[in-house]
Amino acid sequence: QVHVEESGGGSVQAGGSLRLSCAAARYYPYMGWCHQAPGKEREWVAVIDTGGHTTYADSVKGRFTISKDNAKNTLYLQMNSLAPEDTGLYYCAVRGGGYDGRPPPGDLYTFFDFWGQGTQVTVSS
């Protein structure tokens, strides 16, 4: 069963923009985007919590915007001013239970319940 599915990745030059989408099979109270650069661990970059509040990792603050359409069960990530270090796979992740704020330190794989397959973003300099 596919719980979430990402789309919208691609290749852009530095300074460009991309918009990622994540279609969820149902409503999830906590949703987010995680980034895995080549050879590095997966890290969260933006989340929307149960109260609808957004939180961003310092690396994307001011450049990325996360939003959610509850009527469509769809999550978005608008990425502006892209830089080569933004290159990698972007995963949509959801949590069936409620939570407020950023993910706690530790294992993202146990914090989030379901993950998408990932969508590739490549930023060239």
Coordinates of N, CA and C in Angstrom, one line a residue:
Q1 N 0.8 -1.2 0.0 CA 0.0 0.0 0.0 C 0.9 1.2 0.0
V2 N 0.6 2.2 -0.9 CA 1.4 3.4 -1.0 C 0.7 4.4 -0.1
H3 N 1.4 4.9 0.9 CA 0.9 5.8 1.8 C 1.1 7.3 1.4
V4 N 2.3 7.5 0.8 CA 2.6 8.8 0.4 C 3.5 8.7 -0.9
E5 N 3.4 9.6 -1.8 CA 4.1 9.6 -3.1 C 4.5 11.0 -3.5
E6 N 5.8 11.2 -3.7 CA 6.4 12.5 -4.0 C 6.4 12.7 -5.5
S7 N 6.4 13.9 -5.9 CA 6.7 14.3 -7.3 C 7.2 15.7 -7.4
G8 N 7.8 16.1 -8.5 CA 8.2 17.4 -8.7 C 9.7 17.6 -8.7
G9 N 10.5 16.6 -8.5 CA 12.0 16.8 -8.5 C 12.5 17.1 -9.9
G10 N 13.7 17.4 -10.0 CA 14.3 17.7 -11.3 C 15.7 18.3 -11.2
S11 N 16.2 18.9 -12.3 CA 17.5 19.5 -12.3 C 17.4 21.0 -12.6
V12 N 18.1 21.8 -11.8 CA 18.0 23.2 -12.0 C 19.4 23.8 -11.7
Q13 N 19.6 25.0 -12.2 CA 20.9 25.7 -11.9 C 20.8 26.4 -10.5
A14 N 21.9 26.6 -9.9 CA 21.9 27.4 -8.7 C 21.1 28.7 -8.8
G15 N 20.3 28.9 -7.8 CA 19.5 30.1 -7.8 C 18.1 29.8 -8.3
G16 N 17.9 28.7 -8.8 CA 16.6 28.3 -9.4 C 15.6 27.8 -8.3
S17 N 14.4 27.4 -8.8 CA 13.4 27.0 -7.9 C 12.8 25.7 -8.4
L18 N 12.2 25.0 -7.4 CA 11.5 23.8 -7.7 C 10.3 23.7 -6.7
R19 N 9.3 23.0 -7.1 CA 8.2 22.8 -6.1 C 7.9 21.3 -6.1
L20 N 8.0 20.7 -4.9 CA 7.8 19.3 -4.7 C 6.3 19.1 -4.1
S21 N 5.8 18.0 -4.5 CA 4.4 17.7 -4.0 C 4.5 16.3 -3.4
C22 N 3.6 16.1 -2.4 CA 3.5 14.7 -1.8 C 2.0 14.4 -1.6
A23 N 1.5 13.4 -2.4 CA 0.1 13.0 -2.3 C 0.0 11.9 -1.2
A24 N -0.8 12.1 -0.2 CA -1.0 11.2 0.9 C -2.3 10.4 0.7
A25 N -2.3 9.2 1.1 CA -3.5 8.3 1.0 C -4.6 8.8 1.9
R26 N -4.3 9.5 2.9 CA -5.3 10.0 3.9 C -4.7 11.2 4.6
Y27 N -5.5 11.7 5.5 CA -5.0 12.8 6.4 C -4.0 12.3 7.4
Y28 N -2.9 13.0 7.5 CA -1.9 12.7 8.6 C -1.7 14.0 9.4
P29 N -1.7 13.9 10.7 CA -1.6 15.2 11.5 C -0.2 15.8 11.5
Y30 N 0.8 15.0 11.1 CA 2.2 15.5 11.1 C 2.9 15.1 9.8
M31 N 3.3 16.0 9.1 CA 4.0 15.7 7.8 C 5.2 16.5 7.6
G32 N 6.1 16.0 6.8 CA 7.4 16.7 6.6 C 8.2 16.3 5.4
W33 N 9.2 17.0 5.2 CA 10.2 16.7 4.1 C 11.5 16.5 4.7
C34 N 12.2 15.4 4.2 CA 13.6 15.1 4.6 C 14.5 15.1 3.4
H35 N 15.7 15.4 3.6 CA 16.7 15.5 2.5 C 17.8 14.5 2.8
Q36 N 18.2 13.8 1.8 CA 19.4 12.9 1.9 C 20.4 13.3 0.8
A37 N 21.4 14.0 1.2 CA 22.5 14.3 0.2 C 23.3 13.0 -0.1
P38 N 24.0 13.0 -1.2 CA 24.8 11.8 -1.6 C 25.8 11.5 -0.5
G39 N 25.8 10.3 0.0 CA 26.8 9.9 1.0 C 26.6 10.4 2.4
K40 N 25.4 11.0 2.6 CA 25.1 11.6 4.0 C 23.9 11.0 4.5
E41 N 23.6 11.2 5.8 CA 22.4 10.7 6.5 C 21.2 11.6 6.1
R42 N 20.1 11.0 6.2 CA 18.8 11.7 6.0 C 18.6 12.7 7.1
E43 N 18.2 13.9 6.7 CA 17.9 14.9 7.7 C 16.5 15.6 7.4
W44 N 15.8 16.0 8.4 CA 14.6 16.7 8.1 C 14.9 18.1 7.8
V45 N 14.1 18.7 6.9 CA 14.3 20.1 6.5 C 13.1 20.9 6.8
A46 N 11.9 20.4 6.7 CA 10.7 21.2 7.0 C 9.6 20.3 7.4
V47 N 8.8 20.8 8.4 CA 7.7 20.0 8.9 C 6.5 20.9 9.2
I48 N 5.3 20.3 9.1 CA 4.0 20.9 9.6 C 3.5 20.1 10.7
D49 N 3.3 20.6 11.8 CA 2.9 19.8 13.0 C 1.3 19.8 13.1
T50 N 0.9 19.2 14.1 CA -0.5 18.9 14.4 C -1.3 20.2 14.4
G51 N -0.7 21.3 14.9 CA -1.4 22.6 15.0 C -1.3 23.4 13.7
G52 N -0.6 22.9 12.7 CA -0.4 23.6 11.5 C 0.8 24.5 11.5
H53 N 1.6 24.4 12.5 CA 2.8 25.2 12.6 C 3.9 24.6 11.8
T54 N 4.7 25.5 11.2 CA 5.8 25.1 10.4 C 7.1 25.3 11.1
T55 N 8.0 24.4 10.8 CA 9.4 24.5 11.4 C 10.4 24.1 10.3
Y56 N 11.5 24.8 10.2 CA 12.5 24.6 9.2 C 13.8 24.4 9.8
A57 N 14.6 23.5 9.1 CA 16.0 23.4 9.5 C 16.7 24.7 9.1
D58 N 17.8 25.0 9.9 CA 18.5 26.3 9.6 C 19.0 26.3 8.2
S59 N 19.3 25.2 7.6 CA 20.0 25.2 6.3 C 19.0 25.7 5.2
V60 N 17.7 25.6 5.4 CA 16.7 26.0 4.4 C 15.8 27.2 4.8
K61 N 16.0 27.6 6.0 CA 15.2 28.7 6.5 C 15.3 30.0 5.6
G62 N 14.2 30.5 5.2 CA 14.2 31.7 4.4 C 14.2 31.4 2.9
R63 N 14.5 30.1 2.5 CA 14.5 29.7 1.1 C 13.4 28.7 0.8
F64 N 13.1 27.8 1.7 CA 12.1 26.8 1.5 C 10.8 27.2 2.2
T65 N 9.7 26.8 1.6 CA 8.4 27.0 2.3 C 7.6 25.7 2.2
I66 N 7.1 25.2 3.3 CA 6.3 24.0 3.4 C 4.8 24.4 3.5
S67 N 4.0 23.7 2.8 CA 2.5 24.0 3.0 C 1.7 22.8 2.8
K68 N 0.5 22.8 3.1 CA -0.4 21.6 3.1 C -1.8 22.0 2.7
D69 N -2.3 21.2 1.8 CA -3.7 21.3 1.4 C -4.5 20.1 2.0
N70 N -5.1 20.4 3.1 CA -5.8 19.3 3.8 C -7.0 18.7 3.0
A71 N -7.6 19.5 2.2 CA -8.7 19.0 1.4 C -8.2 17.9 0.4
K72 N -7.0 18.1 0.0 CA -6.4 17.2 -1.0 C -5.4 16.2 -0.4
N73 N -5.2 16.3 0.9 CA -4.2 15.4 1.6 C -2.8 15.5 0.9
T74 N -2.5 16.7 0.5 CA -1.2 17.0 -0.3 C -0.3 17.9 0.5
L75 N 0.9 17.6 0.5 CA 2.0 18.4 1.1 C 2.9 19.0 0.0
Y76 N 3.3 20.2 0.2 CA 4.2 20.8 -0.8 C 5.5 21.3 -0.2
L77 N 6.5 21.5 -1.0 CA 7.7 22.2 -0.6 C 8.2 23.1 -1.7
Q78 N 8.0 24.3 -1.5 CA 8.5 25.3 -2.5 C 10.0 25.6 -2.1
M79 N 10.8 25.4 -3.1 CA 12.3 25.5 -2.8 C 12.8 26.6 -3.7
N80 N 13.2 27.7 -3.2 CA 13.8 28.8 -3.9 C 15.3 29.0 -3.6
S81 N 16.0 29.8 -4.4 CA 17.4 30.1 -4.2 C 18.2 28.8 -3.9
L82 N 17.9 27.8 -4.8 CA 18.5 26.5 -4.6 C 20.0 26.6 -4.8
A83 N 20.7 25.8 -4.0 CA 22.2 25.7 -4.1 C 22.7 24.3 -4.3
P84 N 23.9 24.1 -4.8 CA 24.4 22.7 -5.0 C 24.2 21.8 -3.8
E85 N 24.4 22.4 -2.6 CA 24.3 21.5 -1.4 C 22.8 21.0 -1.2
D86 N 21.9 21.6 -1.9 CA 20.5 21.1 -1.8 C 20.3 19.8 -2.6
T87 N 21.3 19.4 -3.4 CA 21.2 18.2 -4.2 C 21.0 17.0 -3.4
G88 N 20.1 16.1 -3.9 CA 19.9 14.8 -3.2 C 18.5 14.4 -3.4
L89 N 18.1 13.3 -2.6 CA 16.8 12.8 -2.6 C 16.0 13.5 -1.5
Y90 N 14.8 13.9 -1.9 CA 13.8 14.5 -1.0 C 12.7 13.5 -0.7
Y91 N 12.5 13.2 0.6 CA 11.5 12.3 1.0 C 10.3 13.0 1.7
C92 N 9.1 12.6 1.4 CA 8.0 13.0 2.1 C 7.8 11.9 3.2
A93 N 7.5 12.4 4.4 CA 7.4 11.5 5.6 C 6.2 11.9 6.4
V94 N 5.4 11.0 6.9 CA 4.2 11.3 7.7 C 4.2 10.5 9.0
R95 N 3.5 11.1 9.9 CA 3.3 10.5 11.2 C 1.8 10.4 11.5
G96 N 1.4 9.2 11.9 CA 0.0 9.0 12.2 C -0.5 9.6 13.4
G97 N 0.4 9.8 14.4 CA 0.0 10.4 15.7 C 0.4 11.9 15.7
G98 N -0.2 12.6 16.5 CA 0.1 14.1 16.6 C 1.4 14.3 17.2
Y99 N 2.0 15.5 16.9 CA 3.2 15.9 17.5 C 3.4 17.4 17.3
D100 N 4.0 18.1 18.2 CA 4.2 19.6 18.0 C 5.6 19.9 17.9
G101 N 5.9 20.8 16.9 CA 7.3 21.2 16.7 C 8.1 20.3 15.9
R102 N 9.4 20.6 15.9 CA 10.4 19.8 15.1 C 10.5 18.4 15.6
P103 N 11.0 17.5 14.7 CA 11.2 16.1 15.2 C 12.2 16.1 16.3
P104 N 12.1 15.2 17.2 CA 13.1 15.1 18.3 C 14.4 14.6 17.8
P105 N 15.5 14.8 18.5 CA 16.8 14.2 18.1 C 16.7 12.7 18.1
G106 N 17.3 12.1 17.2 CA 17.3 10.7 17.1 C 16.9 10.1 15.8
D107 N 16.4 8.9 15.8 CA 16.1 8.2 14.6 C 14.8 8.7 13.9
L108 N 15.0 9.3 12.7 CA 13.8 9.8 11.9 C 13.0 8.6 11.5
Y109 N 13.6 7.5 11.3 CA 12.9 6.3 10.7 C 11.9 5.8 11.7
T110 N 12.1 6.0 13.0 CA 11.1 5.5 14.0 C 10.1 6.6 14.3
F111 N 10.5 7.9 14.1 CA 9.6 9.0 14.4 C 8.5 9.0 13.4
F112 N 8.9 9.0 12.1 CA 7.9 9.0 11.1 C 7.4 7.6 10.8
D113 N 6.1 7.5 10.5 CA 5.5 6.1 10.3 C 5.6 5.6 8.8
F114 N 5.5 6.6 7.9 CA 5.6 6.2 6.5 C 6.4 7.1 5.7
W115 N 7.1 6.6 4.7 CA 7.9 7.4 3.8 C 7.6 7.1 2.4
G116 N 7.8 8.2 1.6 CA 7.7 8.0 0.1 C 9.0 7.4 -0.4
Q117 N 9.0 7.2 -1.7 CA 10.2 6.6 -2.4 C 11.3 7.7 -2.6
G118 N 10.9 8.9 -2.5 CA 11.9 10.0 -2.7 C 11.9 10.5 -4.1
T119 N 12.2 11.8 -4.3 CA 12.3 12.4 -5.6 C 13.6 13.1 -5.7
Q120 N 14.3 13.0 -6.8 CA 15.7 13.5 -6.9 C 15.7 15.0 -7.3
V121 N 16.5 15.8 -6.6 CA 16.7 17.2 -6.9 C 18.2 17.3 -7.2
T122 N 18.5 17.9 -8.3 CA 19.9 18.1 -8.7 C 20.1 19.6 -9.0
V123 N 21.0 20.2 -8.2 CA 21.3 21.7 -8.4 C 22.7 21.8 -8.9
S124 N 22.9 22.4 -10.1 CA 24.2 22.6 -10.6 C 24.7 24.0 -10.4
S125 N 26.0 24.1 -10.3 CA 26.6 25.4 -10.0 C 26.9 26.2 -11.3

